[in-house]
Coordinates of C-alpha atoms and ligand atoms in Angstrom, one line a residue:
M1 CA -62.6 7.3 60.2
K2 CA -66.3 6.9 60.1
I3 CA -68.0 8.0 56.7
L4 CA -71.3 8.7 55.7
V5 CA -71.7 8.2 52.2
T6 CA -75.1 9.7 50.6
G7 CA -76.2 7.7 47.5
G8 CA -74.0 4.7 47.8
A9 CA -76.9 2.8 45.9
G10 CA -76.1 5.0 42.2
F11 CA -73.4 4.9 40.0
I12 CA -70.9 7.1 41.5
G13 CA -71.8 6.3 44.9
S14 CA -71.3 2.6 44.9
N15 CA -67.9 2.4 43.0
F16 CA -66.6 4.6 45.2
V17 CA -68.5 2.8 48.2
Y18 CA -66.3 -0.3 46.8
Y19 CA -63.3 1.5 46.3
M20 CA -62.9 2.8 50.2
L21 CA -63.8 -0.5 51.3
A22 CA -60.7 -1.9 48.8
H23 CA -58.5 0.9 49.9
H24 CA -59.1 2.1 53.5
P25 CA -60.4 -1.0 55.2
E26 CA -60.0 0.1 58.6
D27 CA -62.9 3.0 57.5
E28 CA -66.4 2.8 58.1
I29 CA -68.9 3.4 55.6
I30 CA -72.7 3.8 56.4
C31 CA -74.5 4.5 53.3
L32 CA -77.6 6.8 53.4
D33 CA -80.1 6.5 50.2
L34 CA -83.6 6.7 49.3
L35 CA -83.6 4.0 46.5
T36 CA -85.3 6.1 43.8
Y37 CA -85.6 5.1 40.5
A38 CA -81.7 5.4 39.8
G39 CA -80.3 3.6 43.3
N40 CA -80.0 -0.2 43.2
L41 CA -79.6 -2.3 46.0
Q42 CA -78.5 -5.5 44.1
T43 CA -75.2 -3.0 42.9
L44 CA -74.2 -3.2 47.1
D45 CA -74.4 -7.0 47.0
A46 CA -70.7 -7.7 47.9
A47 CA -70.4 -4.7 50.1
L48 CA -73.6 -5.7 52.1
Q49 CA -71.1 -8.8 52.9
N50 CA -68.1 -6.8 54.6
P51 CA -69.0 -6.2 58.3
K52 CA -67.6 -2.5 58.0
F53 CA -70.6 -1.3 55.3
K54 CA -74.0 -0.7 56.6
F55 CA -76.7 0.9 54.5
V56 CA -79.6 2.9 55.4
K57 CA -82.6 3.7 53.3
G58 CA -83.8 7.2 54.0
D59 CA -84.1 10.6 52.1
I60 CA -81.2 13.3 52.7
A61 CA -84.6 15.8 52.2
D62 CA -86.1 14.6 55.8
R63 CA -84.7 16.6 58.4
A64 CA -86.0 14.5 61.2
F65 CA -84.8 11.0 59.8
V66 CA -81.8 12.7 59.0
F67 CA -81.0 14.2 62.6
D68 CA -81.8 11.0 64.0
L69 CA -79.4 9.4 62.2
F70 CA -76.5 11.5 62.8
R71 CA -77.3 11.8 66.5
K72 CA -77.2 7.1 66.2
E73 CA -74.1 7.0 63.9
K74 CA -72.2 10.2 64.3
P75 CA -70.2 10.1 61.2
E76 CA -67.2 11.9 61.3
V77 CA -66.8 12.4 57.5
V78 CA -70.0 13.3 55.1
V79 CA -69.8 12.8 51.2
N80 CA -73.1 13.8 49.5
F81 CA -73.3 12.2 46.2
A82 CA -76.9 11.5 46.8
A83 CA -78.9 13.8 44.0
E84 CA -81.2 13.6 40.9
S85 CA -78.6 13.3 38.4
H86 CA -80.4 13.4 34.8
V87 CA -80.7 16.4 32.9
D88 CA -83.6 15.3 30.5
R89 CA -85.4 14.5 33.7
S90 CA -84.7 18.3 35.0
I91 CA -86.3 19.4 31.8
E92 CA -89.6 17.4 32.3
N93 CA -90.0 18.0 36.3
P94 CA -87.3 20.3 38.0
E95 CA -89.1 20.2 41.5
I96 CA -87.5 17.2 42.5
F97 CA -83.7 18.3 41.3
L98 CA -84.7 21.8 44.0
T99 CA -85.9 19.6 46.8
T100 CA -83.3 16.3 46.7
N101 CA -80.6 18.3 45.4
I102 CA -80.3 22.2 47.1
L103 CA -82.6 21.3 50.3
G104 CA -81.1 17.6 50.5
T105 CA -77.4 19.6 51.1
S106 CA -78.5 22.0 53.6
V107 CA -80.2 19.2 55.7
L108 CA -76.9 17.8 56.0
M109 CA -75.0 20.1 56.6
D110 CA -77.4 21.4 59.1
A111 CA -76.5 18.0 60.7
S112 CA -73.2 18.0 59.9
R113 CA -72.6 21.3 62.2
E114 CA -74.8 20.5 64.9
F115 CA -72.9 16.6 65.3
G116 CA -69.5 18.1 64.8
V117 CA -68.6 16.6 61.6
Q118 CA -65.0 16.9 60.6
R119 CA -65.7 16.9 56.9
Y120 CA -68.4 17.9 54.8
H121 CA -67.5 17.1 51.1
Q122 CA -70.0 17.8 48.6
I123 CA -69.9 16.1 45.0
S124 CA -71.1 18.4 42.4
T125 CA -70.5 19.0 38.5
D126 CA -68.7 20.9 35.5
E127 CA -72.4 21.8 34.4
V128 CA -72.1 24.5 37.0
Y129 CA -69.7 26.4 34.5
G130 CA -72.2 26.5 32.1
D131 CA -71.3 25.8 28.2
L132 CA -67.8 26.4 26.2
P133 CA -68.2 27.5 22.7
L134 CA -67.4 24.3 20.2
D135 CA -64.5 26.6 18.3
R136 CA -62.4 27.7 21.2
P137 CA -60.4 24.2 22.4
D138 CA -58.2 26.6 24.3
L139 CA -60.7 28.0 26.9
M140 CA -61.5 25.8 30.0
F141 CA -63.2 25.3 33.2
T142 CA -61.1 26.4 36.1
E143 CA -62.5 26.7 40.0
E144 CA -62.4 30.3 39.2
T145 CA -64.5 30.3 36.1
P146 CA -68.0 32.0 37.2
L147 CA -71.2 29.5 38.0
H148 CA -73.4 29.9 34.3
T149 CA -76.0 27.8 34.6
S150 CA -78.2 26.3 31.9
S151 CA -80.7 23.3 33.0
P152 CA -83.0 23.1 36.0
Y153 CA -80.5 20.0 36.8
S154 CA -76.9 22.2 36.6
S155 CA -79.1 25.1 38.3
S156 CA -79.5 23.3 41.3
K157 CA -76.2 21.7 41.8
A158 CA -75.0 25.5 41.5
G159 CA -77.5 26.1 44.2
A160 CA -75.8 23.9 46.5
D161 CA -72.4 24.5 45.5
L162 CA -73.1 28.3 46.7
L163 CA -75.2 26.8 50.3
V164 CA -72.0 24.6 50.8
M165 CA -69.6 27.8 50.8
A166 CA -72.1 30.0 52.7
Y167 CA -72.0 27.2 55.3
H168 CA -68.1 27.4 55.4
R169 CA -68.1 31.0 55.9
T170 CA -71.3 31.9 57.8
Y171 CA -70.6 28.7 60.6
G172 CA -67.6 27.7 60.1
L173 CA -68.4 24.2 58.5
P174 CA -65.2 22.2 57.0
V175 CA -66.1 21.8 53.8
T176 CA -64.8 20.5 50.5
L177 CA -66.1 20.4 47.2
T178 CA -65.1 18.6 44.0
R179 CA -66.2 19.6 40.6
C180 CA -66.2 16.4 37.9
S181 CA -66.9 16.1 34.8
N182 CA -68.6 13.5 32.8
N183 CA -68.3 10.1 34.4
Y184 CA -68.1 6.8 32.7
G185 CA -67.6 3.4 34.1
P186 CA -69.6 0.1 35.8
Y187 CA -73.2 0.2 37.7
H188 CA -73.8 3.6 35.0
F189 CA -77.5 3.5 35.1
P190 CA -78.8 3.1 31.3
E191 CA -80.1 6.2 30.8
K192 CA -77.2 8.3 30.6
L193 CA -75.4 8.5 27.2
I194 CA -73.0 5.7 27.3
P195 CA -74.8 2.8 28.7
L196 CA -77.9 3.7 27.3
I197 CA -75.8 3.0 23.6
I198 CA -74.4 -0.5 24.9
T199 CA -77.6 -1.4 26.2
R200 CA -79.2 -0.7 23.1
A201 CA -76.7 -1.5 20.8
L202 CA -76.7 -5.1 22.0
D203 CA -79.7 -5.7 21.4
E204 CA -79.3 -4.3 17.8
K205 CA -81.7 -1.6 18.7
P206 CA -81.5 2.6 17.2
V207 CA -79.2 4.7 19.8
P208 CA -80.1 7.9 19.7
V209 CA -78.0 11.4 19.1
Y210 CA -79.7 14.4 20.0
G211 CA -79.0 17.0 17.1
T212 CA -76.0 16.3 15.2
G213 CA -73.7 14.9 18.0
A214 CA -71.5 17.4 17.7
N215 CA -71.8 18.1 21.1
V216 CA -68.8 17.8 23.3
R217 CA -68.0 16.1 26.7
D218 CA -65.1 15.4 29.2
W219 CA -65.0 12.2 30.4
L220 CA -63.3 10.4 33.4
Y221 CA -63.6 7.0 34.7
V222 CA -65.5 6.7 37.3
G223 CA -62.6 4.5 39.1
D224 CA -60.2 8.4 38.9
H225 CA -63.4 10.5 40.2
C226 CA -63.4 8.0 43.1
S227 CA -59.6 8.7 43.9
A228 CA -59.8 11.9 43.4
I229 CA -62.3 12.9 45.7
D230 CA -60.5 10.1 48.4
L231 CA -57.2 12.2 48.1
V232 CA -59.5 15.5 48.7
L233 CA -60.9 14.1 51.9
R234 CA -57.3 12.9 53.1
K235 CA -55.1 16.0 52.0
G236 CA -57.5 18.7 50.1
K237 CA -57.6 22.1 51.6
V238 CA -60.7 23.0 54.1
G239 CA -63.1 25.7 52.0
E240 CA -61.0 24.7 48.8
T241 CA -63.1 23.5 45.6
Y242 CA -61.2 21.4 43.3
N243 CA -61.9 20.5 39.3
V244 CA -61.7 16.5 38.3
G245 CA -61.2 15.8 34.6
G246 CA -58.6 13.8 32.6
H247 CA -58.5 15.5 29.3
N248 CA -60.6 12.9 27.4
E249 CA -62.6 15.4 25.5
R250 CA -65.0 14.0 22.6
S251 CA -67.8 15.4 20.6
N252 CA -71.4 12.5 20.9
L253 CA -70.8 11.2 17.8
E254 CA -66.9 10.4 18.7
V255 CA -68.3 8.3 21.9
V256 CA -70.9 6.6 19.8
K257 CA -69.1 5.7 17.3
A258 CA -66.0 4.5 19.8
V259 CA -68.6 2.1 21.6
L260 CA -70.2 0.9 18.2
R261 CA -67.0 -0.2 17.2
E262 CA -65.9 -2.0 20.5
L263 CA -69.5 -3.5 20.3
G264 CA -68.6 -5.0 17.1
K265 CA -71.9 -3.0 15.7
P266 CA -72.7 -1.3 12.5
E267 CA -73.4 2.2 12.9
S268 CA -75.8 2.4 11.0
L269 CA -78.0 1.9 14.3
I270 CA -76.9 5.5 14.9
T271 CA -80.2 7.7 14.6
Y272 CA -80.2 11.5 14.8
V273 CA -83.2 12.6 16.8
T274 CA -84.5 16.5 17.8
D275 CA -81.9 18.3 20.3
R276 CA -82.4 18.8 24.2
K277 CA -83.6 22.1 24.5
G278 CA -80.7 24.4 26.2
H279 CA -78.5 21.6 25.4
D280 CA -74.9 22.9 26.6
R281 CA -72.1 22.9 23.8
R282 CA -68.8 21.6 25.9
Y283 CA -67.6 20.8 29.1
A284 CA -64.0 20.7 29.0
I285 CA -62.2 20.8 33.1
D286 CA -58.6 22.1 33.6
P287 CA -57.6 19.9 36.5
T288 CA -54.4 21.8 37.0
K289 CA -54.9 22.7 40.9
I290 CA -55.7 19.2 42.2
E291 CA -53.0 17.8 40.0
K292 CA -50.5 20.2 41.3
E293 CA -51.2 20.8 45.1
L294 CA -52.6 17.5 45.8
G295 CA -50.5 15.1 42.9
W296 CA -53.9 13.3 41.3
Q297 CA -53.5 12.2 38.4
P298 CA -56.1 9.8 36.3
T299 CA -55.1 6.4 35.1
Y300 CA -57.6 5.7 32.6
R301 CA -57.1 7.4 28.8
F302 CA -60.5 7.5 27.3
D303 CA -60.1 4.4 25.0
E304 CA -58.7 1.6 27.8
G305 CA -61.7 2.8 29.8
I306 CA -64.7 2.4 27.2
K307 CA -63.0 -1.2 26.6
V308 CA -63.4 -1.9 30.2
T309 CA -66.8 -0.8 30.5
V310 CA -68.4 -2.4 27.6
A311 CA -66.5 -5.8 29.1
W312 CA -68.1 -5.3 32.7
Y313 CA -71.7 -4.7 30.4
L314 CA -71.3 -8.0 28.8
E315 CA -70.1 -9.1 31.9
N316 CA -73.0 -8.1 33.9
K317 CA -75.9 -8.4 31.7
S318 CA -78.3 -9.1 34.8
W319 CA -77.7 -6.0 36.4
W320 CA -78.6 -4.1 33.5
E321 CA -81.1 -6.2 32.1
N322 CA -83.3 -6.2 35.3
I323 CA -83.2 -2.2 35.2
I324 CA -84.6 -2.2 31.5
S325 CA -87.1 -4.1 31.6
G326 CA -89.2 -3.0 34.0
D327 CA -90.3 1.0 34.6
Y328 CA -87.3 2.4 32.2
Q329 CA -89.9 0.9 29.0
A330 CA -91.9 3.5 30.3
Y331 CA -89.5 6.4 30.5
Y332 CA -87.8 5.4 27.3
Q333 CA -91.4 5.7 25.0
K334 CA -92.2 8.5 27.0
M335 CA -88.3 10.8 26.6
Y336 CA -87.9 9.5 22.8
Q337 CA -91.0 8.8 21.3
D338 CA -91.8 11.6 19.6
R339 CA -88.6 13.4 19.2
Ligands
LIG1 P1 -77.1 8.3 40.7 O1 -78.5 8.8 39.8 O2 -76.7 7.0 39.3 O3 -77.2 8.2 41.6 C1 -77.7 9.2 42.8 C2 -78.4 8.0 43.5 O4 -79.0 9.0 44.7 C3 -79.3 7.1 43.6 O5 -79.1 5.9 44.4 C4 -80.5 7.6 44.2 O6 -81.0 6.4 45.1 C5 -79.6 8.4 45.4 N1 -80.7 9.2 46.0 C6 -81.6 10.2 45.1 N2 -82.3 11.3 45.7 C7 -82.3 10.9 47.0 C8 -82.4 11.3 48.5 N3 -83.3 12.3 48.3 N4 -82.2 10.9 49.4 C9 -81.1 10.0 49.6 N5 -81.0 9.7 48.1 C10 -81.4 10.0 47.3 O7 -76.2 10.1 40.2 P2 -74.7 9.9 39.9 O8 -74.5 9.7 38.4 O9 -73.4 8.5 40.9 O10 -74.1 11.0 40.2 C11 -73.9 11.4 41.5 C12 -73.2 12.5 41.9 O11 -72.4 13.1 41.3 C13 -74.6 13.3 41.6 O12 -74.6 14.3 42.9 C14 -74.5 14.1 40.6 O13 -74.5 15.5 40.7 C15 -72.8 14.3 40.5 N6 -71.8 14.3 38.7 C16 -72.1 12.9 38.6 C17 -71.3 13.0 37.0 C18 -71.8 12.8 36.2 O14 -71.2 11.8 35.1 N7 -72.7 10.7 36.3 C19 -70.3 14.1 36.8 C20 -70.4 14.8 37.7 C21 -71.2 14.7 38.9
LIG2 P1 -75.9 12.3 29.4 O1 -75.1 11.2 29.9 O2 -77.2 12.7 29.8 O3 -75.2 13.3 30.3 P2 -75.2 15.0 30.7 O4 -76.3 15.8 29.7 O5 -75.0 15.6 31.9 O6 -73.8 15.6 29.9 O7 -75.6 12.8 28.0 C1 -74.2 13.4 27.6 C2 -74.2 13.9 26.3 O8 -75.2 12.8 25.2 C3 -75.3 15.1 26.0 O9 -74.7 15.8 25.1 C4 -76.0 14.5 25.3 C5 -76.1 13.3 24.6 N1 -77.3 12.4 24.4 C6 -77.6 11.9 23.4 O10 -77.1 11.9 22.7 N2 -78.6 11.1 23.4 C7 -79.0 10.6 24.6 O11 -80.0 9.6 24.5 C8 -78.5 11.0 25.8 C9 -79.3 10.5 27.0 C10 -77.9 11.8 25.8

């Protein structure tokens, strides 16, 4: 199989590239990535040594460029990870989220139609379902839960999801879609909660918790997300959506404390800051469909995944030190100084 992976220089996309090269050495992988602030070619150093892997720099929203790439490479499968992915950035500047996440998706699907791609897979998020109340632990998101978004980020992802389903119904494009809960693991950009805590606590710096820290997220180790996508590509039914999550709900405060404990750092580093605008209260995925229909099971419990993740950040300091030494400092100042 020749697979075009977009956004493969980012967090989940790069983990997926390594997963596929290890599990399906017969497949060819082409990575298309614009290398925005979140993309890092250093992350793909080892993959670039593999003759089955190729990197192309470009914008998924650039129609002429994307069509040219499809004409040359003729991918059989497209997996679209490329996106603007950070909620806080979407609150500051929504426009790029619409361009990349919605227009970019439509360009990739137009090229997929034109060049007869056998499967277009869209990577989506549980955030398209909006949020759940904190006092109803019985409620979870199923594939039937209506889309009901809160942030410009989640709205742009929901817009893309609707387009994906429209392309299936209108043009018969063979699509599948996965909606996953919060991922964590290696190569996670340190603007997101878990790597932010790890990298700041290691430098003995305060770790910012929004509001009271009571908001709940459902955490999945990134490798388990990759195995779910692989399964959907091979066994998933065209036109279907699959929710991916492993029942690892934790409040933000529980997450921060677990990471500090693993690092041997004091809870006195916790600093409560002004809450995020429109902050979603709770996400929780019901993964029954992918478990029952495709036999998917996650392998990491939260405490095991956190151990592995913290160990990775300790062993790969140069990866994140490079990132937090540059423009990231200006980002942190801008986003956190007045909170
Ligand atoms: P990320 O921000 O780490 O990586 C995004 C990648 O896309 C980067 O390499 C960036 O350079 C690239 N990119 C951005 N705009 C591009 C463009 N116009 N053209 C080509 N490449 C472009 O994001 P991530 O956390 O790895 O998320 C990947 C996907 O998974 C996204 O679609 C996101 O919505 C979805 N998702 C993420 C999570 C999570 O917890 N991180 C959970 C569920 C779903
Ligand atoms: P994040 O990693 O940005 O993922 P998402 O918003 O997509 O769920 O944030 C996870 C949770 O952590 C979310 O409830 C916001 C909270 N948070 C903080 O408390 N402090 C921070 O500095 C960040 C970045 C997030």
